[in-house]
CSV table of N, CA and C in Angstrom, one decimal:
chain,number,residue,atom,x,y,z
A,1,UNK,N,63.8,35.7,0.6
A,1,UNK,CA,65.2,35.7,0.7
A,1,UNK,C,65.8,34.3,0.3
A,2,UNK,N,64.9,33.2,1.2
A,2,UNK,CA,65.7,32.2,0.6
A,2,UNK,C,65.9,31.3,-0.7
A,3,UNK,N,64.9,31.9,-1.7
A,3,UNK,CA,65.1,31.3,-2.9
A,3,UNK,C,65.9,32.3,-3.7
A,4,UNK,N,66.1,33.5,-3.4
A,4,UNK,CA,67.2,34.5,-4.4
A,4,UNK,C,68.7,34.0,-3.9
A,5,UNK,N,68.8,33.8,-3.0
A,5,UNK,CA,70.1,32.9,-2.1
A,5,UNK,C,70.1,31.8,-2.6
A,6,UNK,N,69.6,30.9,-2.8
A,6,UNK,CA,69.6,29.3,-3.4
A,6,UNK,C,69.8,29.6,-5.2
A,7,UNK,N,69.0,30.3,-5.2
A,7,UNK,CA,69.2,30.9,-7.1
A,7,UNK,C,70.6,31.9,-7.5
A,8,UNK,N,70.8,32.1,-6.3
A,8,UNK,CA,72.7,32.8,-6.1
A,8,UNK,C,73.5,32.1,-6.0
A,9,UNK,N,74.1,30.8,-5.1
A,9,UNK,CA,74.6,30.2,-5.1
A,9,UNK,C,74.4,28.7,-6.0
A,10,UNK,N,73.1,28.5,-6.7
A,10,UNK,CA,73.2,27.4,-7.2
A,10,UNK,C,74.5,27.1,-9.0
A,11,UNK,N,75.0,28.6,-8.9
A,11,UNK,CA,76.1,28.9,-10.0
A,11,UNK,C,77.4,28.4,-9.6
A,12,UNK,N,78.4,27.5,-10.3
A,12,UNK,CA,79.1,26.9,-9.5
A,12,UNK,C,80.2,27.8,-9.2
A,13,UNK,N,80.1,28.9,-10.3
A,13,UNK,CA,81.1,30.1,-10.0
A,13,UNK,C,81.2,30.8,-8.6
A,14,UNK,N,79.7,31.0,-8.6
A,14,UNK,CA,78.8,31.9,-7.5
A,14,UNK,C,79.2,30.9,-6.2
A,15,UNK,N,79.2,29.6,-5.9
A,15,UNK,CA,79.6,29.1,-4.9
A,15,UNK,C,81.1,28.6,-4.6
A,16,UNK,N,81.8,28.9,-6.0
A,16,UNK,CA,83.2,28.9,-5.2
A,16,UNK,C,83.3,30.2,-4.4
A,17,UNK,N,82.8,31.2,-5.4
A,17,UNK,CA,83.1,32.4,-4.3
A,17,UNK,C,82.7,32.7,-3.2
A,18,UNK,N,81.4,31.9,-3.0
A,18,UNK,CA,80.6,31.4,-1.4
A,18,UNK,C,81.5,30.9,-0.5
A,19,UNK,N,82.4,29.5,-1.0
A,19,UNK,CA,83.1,29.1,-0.5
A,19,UNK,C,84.3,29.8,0.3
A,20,UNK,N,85.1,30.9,-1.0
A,20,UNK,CA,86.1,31.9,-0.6
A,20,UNK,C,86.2,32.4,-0.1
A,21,UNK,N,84.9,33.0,-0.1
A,21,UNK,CA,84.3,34.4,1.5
A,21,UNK,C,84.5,33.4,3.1
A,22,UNK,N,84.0,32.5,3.1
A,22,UNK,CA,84.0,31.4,4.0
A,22,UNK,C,85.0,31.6,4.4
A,23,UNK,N,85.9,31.1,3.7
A,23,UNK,CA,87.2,30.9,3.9
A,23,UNK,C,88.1,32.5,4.8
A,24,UNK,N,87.6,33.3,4.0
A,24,UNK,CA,88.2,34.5,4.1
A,24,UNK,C,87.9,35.4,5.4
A,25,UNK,N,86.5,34.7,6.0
A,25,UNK,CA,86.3,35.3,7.2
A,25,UNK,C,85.4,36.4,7.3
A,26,UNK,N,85.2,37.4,8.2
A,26,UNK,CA,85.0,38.4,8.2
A,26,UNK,C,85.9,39.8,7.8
A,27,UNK,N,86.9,39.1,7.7
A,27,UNK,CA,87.8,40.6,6.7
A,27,UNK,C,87.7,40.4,4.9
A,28,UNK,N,86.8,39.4,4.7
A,28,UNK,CA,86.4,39.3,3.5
A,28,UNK,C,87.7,39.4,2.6
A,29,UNK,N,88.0,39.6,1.2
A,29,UNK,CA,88.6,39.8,0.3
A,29,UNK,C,88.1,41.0,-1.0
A,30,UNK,N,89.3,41.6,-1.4
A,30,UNK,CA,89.5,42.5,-2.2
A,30,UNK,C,88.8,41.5,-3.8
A,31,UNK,N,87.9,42.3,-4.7
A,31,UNK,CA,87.4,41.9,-5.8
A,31,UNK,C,88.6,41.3,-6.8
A,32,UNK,N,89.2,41.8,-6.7
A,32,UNK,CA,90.9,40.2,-7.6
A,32,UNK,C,91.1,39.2,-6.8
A,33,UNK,N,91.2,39.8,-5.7
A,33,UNK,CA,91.9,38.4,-5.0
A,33,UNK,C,90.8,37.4,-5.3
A,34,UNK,N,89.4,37.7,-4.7
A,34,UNK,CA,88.4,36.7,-5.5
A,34,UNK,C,88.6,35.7,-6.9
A,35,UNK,N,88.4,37.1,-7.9
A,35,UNK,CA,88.4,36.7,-8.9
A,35,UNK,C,89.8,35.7,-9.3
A,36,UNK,N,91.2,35.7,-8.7
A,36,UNK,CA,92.6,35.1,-8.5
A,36,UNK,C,92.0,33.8,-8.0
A,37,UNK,N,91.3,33.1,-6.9
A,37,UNK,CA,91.2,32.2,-5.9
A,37,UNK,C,89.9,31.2,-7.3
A,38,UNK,N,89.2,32.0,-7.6
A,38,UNK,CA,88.1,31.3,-7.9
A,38,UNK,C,88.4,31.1,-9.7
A,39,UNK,N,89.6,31.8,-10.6
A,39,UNK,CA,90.0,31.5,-11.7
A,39,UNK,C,89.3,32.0,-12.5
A,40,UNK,N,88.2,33.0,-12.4
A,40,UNK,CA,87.4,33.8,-13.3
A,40,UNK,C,88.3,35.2,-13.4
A,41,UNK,N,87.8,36.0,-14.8
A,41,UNK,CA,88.1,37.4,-14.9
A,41,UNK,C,87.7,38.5,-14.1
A,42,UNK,N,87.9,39.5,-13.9
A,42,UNK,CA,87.8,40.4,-12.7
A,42,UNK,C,86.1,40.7,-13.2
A,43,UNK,N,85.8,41.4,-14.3
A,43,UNK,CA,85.0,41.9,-15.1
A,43,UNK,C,83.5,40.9,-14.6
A,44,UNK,N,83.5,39.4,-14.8
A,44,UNK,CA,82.7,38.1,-14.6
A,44,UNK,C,82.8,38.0,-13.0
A,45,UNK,N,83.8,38.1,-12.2
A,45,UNK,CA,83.9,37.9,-10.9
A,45,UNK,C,82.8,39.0,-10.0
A,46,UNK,N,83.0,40.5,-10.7
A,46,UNK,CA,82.1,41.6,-10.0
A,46,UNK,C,80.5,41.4,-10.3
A,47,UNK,N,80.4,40.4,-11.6
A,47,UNK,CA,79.1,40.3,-12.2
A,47,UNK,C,78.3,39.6,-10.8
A,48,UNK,N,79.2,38.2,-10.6
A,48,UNK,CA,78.7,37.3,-9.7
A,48,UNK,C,78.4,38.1,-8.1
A,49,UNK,N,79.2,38.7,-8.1
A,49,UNK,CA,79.6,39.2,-6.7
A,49,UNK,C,78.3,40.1,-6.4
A,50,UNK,N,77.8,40.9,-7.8
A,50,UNK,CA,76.6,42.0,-7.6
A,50,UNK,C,75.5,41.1,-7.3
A,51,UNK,N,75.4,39.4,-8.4
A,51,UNK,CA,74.3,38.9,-8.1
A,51,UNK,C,74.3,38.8,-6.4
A,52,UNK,N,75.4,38.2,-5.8
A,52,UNK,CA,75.5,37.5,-4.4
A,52,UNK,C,74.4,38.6,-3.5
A,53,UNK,N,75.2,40.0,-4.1
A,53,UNK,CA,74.6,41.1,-3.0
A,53,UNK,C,73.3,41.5,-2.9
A,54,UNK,N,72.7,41.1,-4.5
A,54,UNK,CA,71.3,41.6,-4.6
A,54,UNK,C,70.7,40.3,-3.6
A,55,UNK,N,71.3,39.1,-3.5
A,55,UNK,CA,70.7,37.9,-3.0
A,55,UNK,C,70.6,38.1,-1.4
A,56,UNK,N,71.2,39.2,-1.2
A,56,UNK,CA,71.7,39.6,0.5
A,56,UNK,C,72.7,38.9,1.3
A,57,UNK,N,73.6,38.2,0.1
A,57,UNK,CA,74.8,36.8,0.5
A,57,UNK,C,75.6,37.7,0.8
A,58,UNK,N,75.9,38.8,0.7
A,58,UNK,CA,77.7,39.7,0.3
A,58,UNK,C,77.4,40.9,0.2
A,59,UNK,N,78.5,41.3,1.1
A,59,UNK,CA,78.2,43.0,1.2
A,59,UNK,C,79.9,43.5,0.7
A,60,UNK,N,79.5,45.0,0.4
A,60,UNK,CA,80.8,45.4,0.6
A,60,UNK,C,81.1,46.4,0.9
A,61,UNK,N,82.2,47.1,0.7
A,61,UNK,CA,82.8,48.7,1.4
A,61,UNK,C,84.4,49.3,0.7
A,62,UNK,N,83.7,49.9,0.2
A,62,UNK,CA,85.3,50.7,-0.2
A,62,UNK,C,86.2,51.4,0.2
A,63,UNK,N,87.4,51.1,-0.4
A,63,UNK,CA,88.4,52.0,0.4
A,63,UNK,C,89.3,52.7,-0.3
A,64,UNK,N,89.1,53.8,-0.9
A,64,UNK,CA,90.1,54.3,-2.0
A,64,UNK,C,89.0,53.4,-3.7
A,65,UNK,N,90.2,53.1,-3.6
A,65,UNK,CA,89.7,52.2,-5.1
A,65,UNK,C,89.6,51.1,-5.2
A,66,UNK,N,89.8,50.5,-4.2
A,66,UNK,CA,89.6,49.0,-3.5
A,66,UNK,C,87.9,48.8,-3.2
A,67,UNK,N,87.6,47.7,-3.2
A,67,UNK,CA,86.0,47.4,-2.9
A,67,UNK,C,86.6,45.2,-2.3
A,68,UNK,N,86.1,45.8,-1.1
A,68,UNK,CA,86.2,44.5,-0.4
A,68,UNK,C,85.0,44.1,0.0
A,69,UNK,N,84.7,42.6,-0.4
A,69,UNK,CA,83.7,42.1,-0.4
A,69,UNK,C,83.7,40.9,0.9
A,70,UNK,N,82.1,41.0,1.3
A,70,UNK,CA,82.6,40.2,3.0
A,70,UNK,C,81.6,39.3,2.7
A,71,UNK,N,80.5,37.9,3.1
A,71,UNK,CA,80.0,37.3,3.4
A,71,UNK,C,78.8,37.5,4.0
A,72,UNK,N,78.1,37.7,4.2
A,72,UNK,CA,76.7,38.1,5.4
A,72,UNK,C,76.7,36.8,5.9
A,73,UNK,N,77.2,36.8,7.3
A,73,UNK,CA,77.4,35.5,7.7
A,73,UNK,C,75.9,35.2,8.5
A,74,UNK,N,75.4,36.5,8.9
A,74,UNK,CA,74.3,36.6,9.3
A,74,UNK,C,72.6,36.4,8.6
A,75,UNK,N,72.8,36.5,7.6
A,75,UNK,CA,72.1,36.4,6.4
A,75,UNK,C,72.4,34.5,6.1
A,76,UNK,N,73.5,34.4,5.8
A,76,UNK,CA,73.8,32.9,5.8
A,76,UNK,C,73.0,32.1,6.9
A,77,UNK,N,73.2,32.3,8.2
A,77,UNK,CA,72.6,32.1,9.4
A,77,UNK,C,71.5,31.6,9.7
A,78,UNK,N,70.8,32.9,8.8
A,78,UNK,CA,69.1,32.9,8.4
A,78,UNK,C,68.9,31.7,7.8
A,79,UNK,N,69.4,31.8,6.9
A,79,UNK,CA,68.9,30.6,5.7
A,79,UNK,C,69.2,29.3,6.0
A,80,UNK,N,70.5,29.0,6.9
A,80,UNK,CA,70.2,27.8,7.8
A,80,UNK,C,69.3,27.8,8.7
A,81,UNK,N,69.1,28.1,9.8
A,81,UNK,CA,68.1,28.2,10.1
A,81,UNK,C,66.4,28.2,9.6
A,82,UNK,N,66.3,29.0,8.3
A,82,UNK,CA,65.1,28.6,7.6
A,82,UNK,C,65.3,27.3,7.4
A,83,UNK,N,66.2,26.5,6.7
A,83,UNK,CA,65.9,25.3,6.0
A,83,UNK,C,65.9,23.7,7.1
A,84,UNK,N,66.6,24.5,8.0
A,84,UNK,CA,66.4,23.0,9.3
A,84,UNK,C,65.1,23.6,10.0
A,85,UNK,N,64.6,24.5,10.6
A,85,UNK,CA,63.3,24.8,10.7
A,85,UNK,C,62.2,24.9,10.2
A,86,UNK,N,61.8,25.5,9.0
A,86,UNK,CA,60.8,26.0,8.1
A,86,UNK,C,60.8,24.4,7.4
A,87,UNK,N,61.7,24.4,6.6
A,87,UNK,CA,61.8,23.0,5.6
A,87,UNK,C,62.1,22.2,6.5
A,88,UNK,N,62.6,21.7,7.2
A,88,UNK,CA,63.6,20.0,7.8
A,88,UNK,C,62.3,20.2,9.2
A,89,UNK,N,61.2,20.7,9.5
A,89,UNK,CA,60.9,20.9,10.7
A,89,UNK,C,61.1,20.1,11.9
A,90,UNK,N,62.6,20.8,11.8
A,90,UNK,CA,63.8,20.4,12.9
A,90,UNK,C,64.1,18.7,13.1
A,91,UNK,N,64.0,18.3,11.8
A,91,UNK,CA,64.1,16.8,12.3
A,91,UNK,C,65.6,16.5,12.3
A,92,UNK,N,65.5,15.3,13.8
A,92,UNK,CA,67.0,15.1,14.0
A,92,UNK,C,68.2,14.6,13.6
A,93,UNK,N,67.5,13.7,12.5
A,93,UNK,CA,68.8,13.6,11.4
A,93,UNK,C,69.7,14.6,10.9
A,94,UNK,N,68.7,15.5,10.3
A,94,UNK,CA,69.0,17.1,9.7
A,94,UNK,C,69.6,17.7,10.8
A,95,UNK,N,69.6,17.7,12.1
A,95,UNK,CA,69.6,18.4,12.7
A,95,UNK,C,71.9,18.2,13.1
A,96,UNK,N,71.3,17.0,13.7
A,96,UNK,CA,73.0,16.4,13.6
A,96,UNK,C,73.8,16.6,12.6
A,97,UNK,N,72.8,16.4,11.5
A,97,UNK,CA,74.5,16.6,10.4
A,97,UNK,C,74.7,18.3,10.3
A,98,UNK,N,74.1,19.2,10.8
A,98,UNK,CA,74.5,20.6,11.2
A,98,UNK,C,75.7,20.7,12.1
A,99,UNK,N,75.4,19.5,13.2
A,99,UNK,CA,76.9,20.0,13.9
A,99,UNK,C,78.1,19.0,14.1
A,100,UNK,N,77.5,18.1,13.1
A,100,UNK,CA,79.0,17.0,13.3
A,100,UNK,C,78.7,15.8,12.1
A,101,UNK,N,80.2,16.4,11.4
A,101,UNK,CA,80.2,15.6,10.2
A,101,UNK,C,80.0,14.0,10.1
A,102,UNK,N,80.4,13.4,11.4
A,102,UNK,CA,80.3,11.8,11.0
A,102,UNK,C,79.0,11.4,11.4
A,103,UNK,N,78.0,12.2,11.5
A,103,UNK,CA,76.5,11.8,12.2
A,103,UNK,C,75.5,11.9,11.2
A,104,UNK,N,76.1,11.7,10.0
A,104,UNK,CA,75.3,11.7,8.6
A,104,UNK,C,75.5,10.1,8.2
């Protein structure tokens, strides 16, 4: 998981939209408004959005004809967690700058 996620987000398109979802919360955002926030076409926006989901980054749900796209914050979660545990094995540097910005 965590290299299809690092290979999903390492697109800089793919991580504004990382960013956007962030932003957006758990009520996620509708496939324009995305593609609106992040300056790509609707058509390239859903492309990225499929990669995100095959990556397990982004899920979605339809409503009508609308398809709202959410974040797996949970999935996100994971992969912090992998990379300050599995990779950083939990060292305290790494560890602090997880929960407070001026401790880098």
């Amino acid at each position: 998981m965590a290299l299809a996620a690092f290979a999903s987000i390492s697109s800089k398109t793919r991580l504004r939209i990382f960013k956007c979802l962030v932003e957006a919360g758990s009520g996620g955002l509708a496939a324009g408004q995305i593609a609106a926030a992040v300056g790509a076409t609707p058509s390239r926006t859903s492309f990225h959005l499929s990669n995100m989901s095959e990556a397990g980054l982004v899920s979605s749900s339809r409503q009508a004809r609308q398809i709202t796209y959410r974040l797996d914050f949970k999935s996100v979660g994971a992969l912090m967690r992998y990379m300050l545990e599995d990779c950083c094995n939990n060292n305290e540097t790494v560890r602090a700058c997880c929960v407070a910005k001026d401790k880098c």
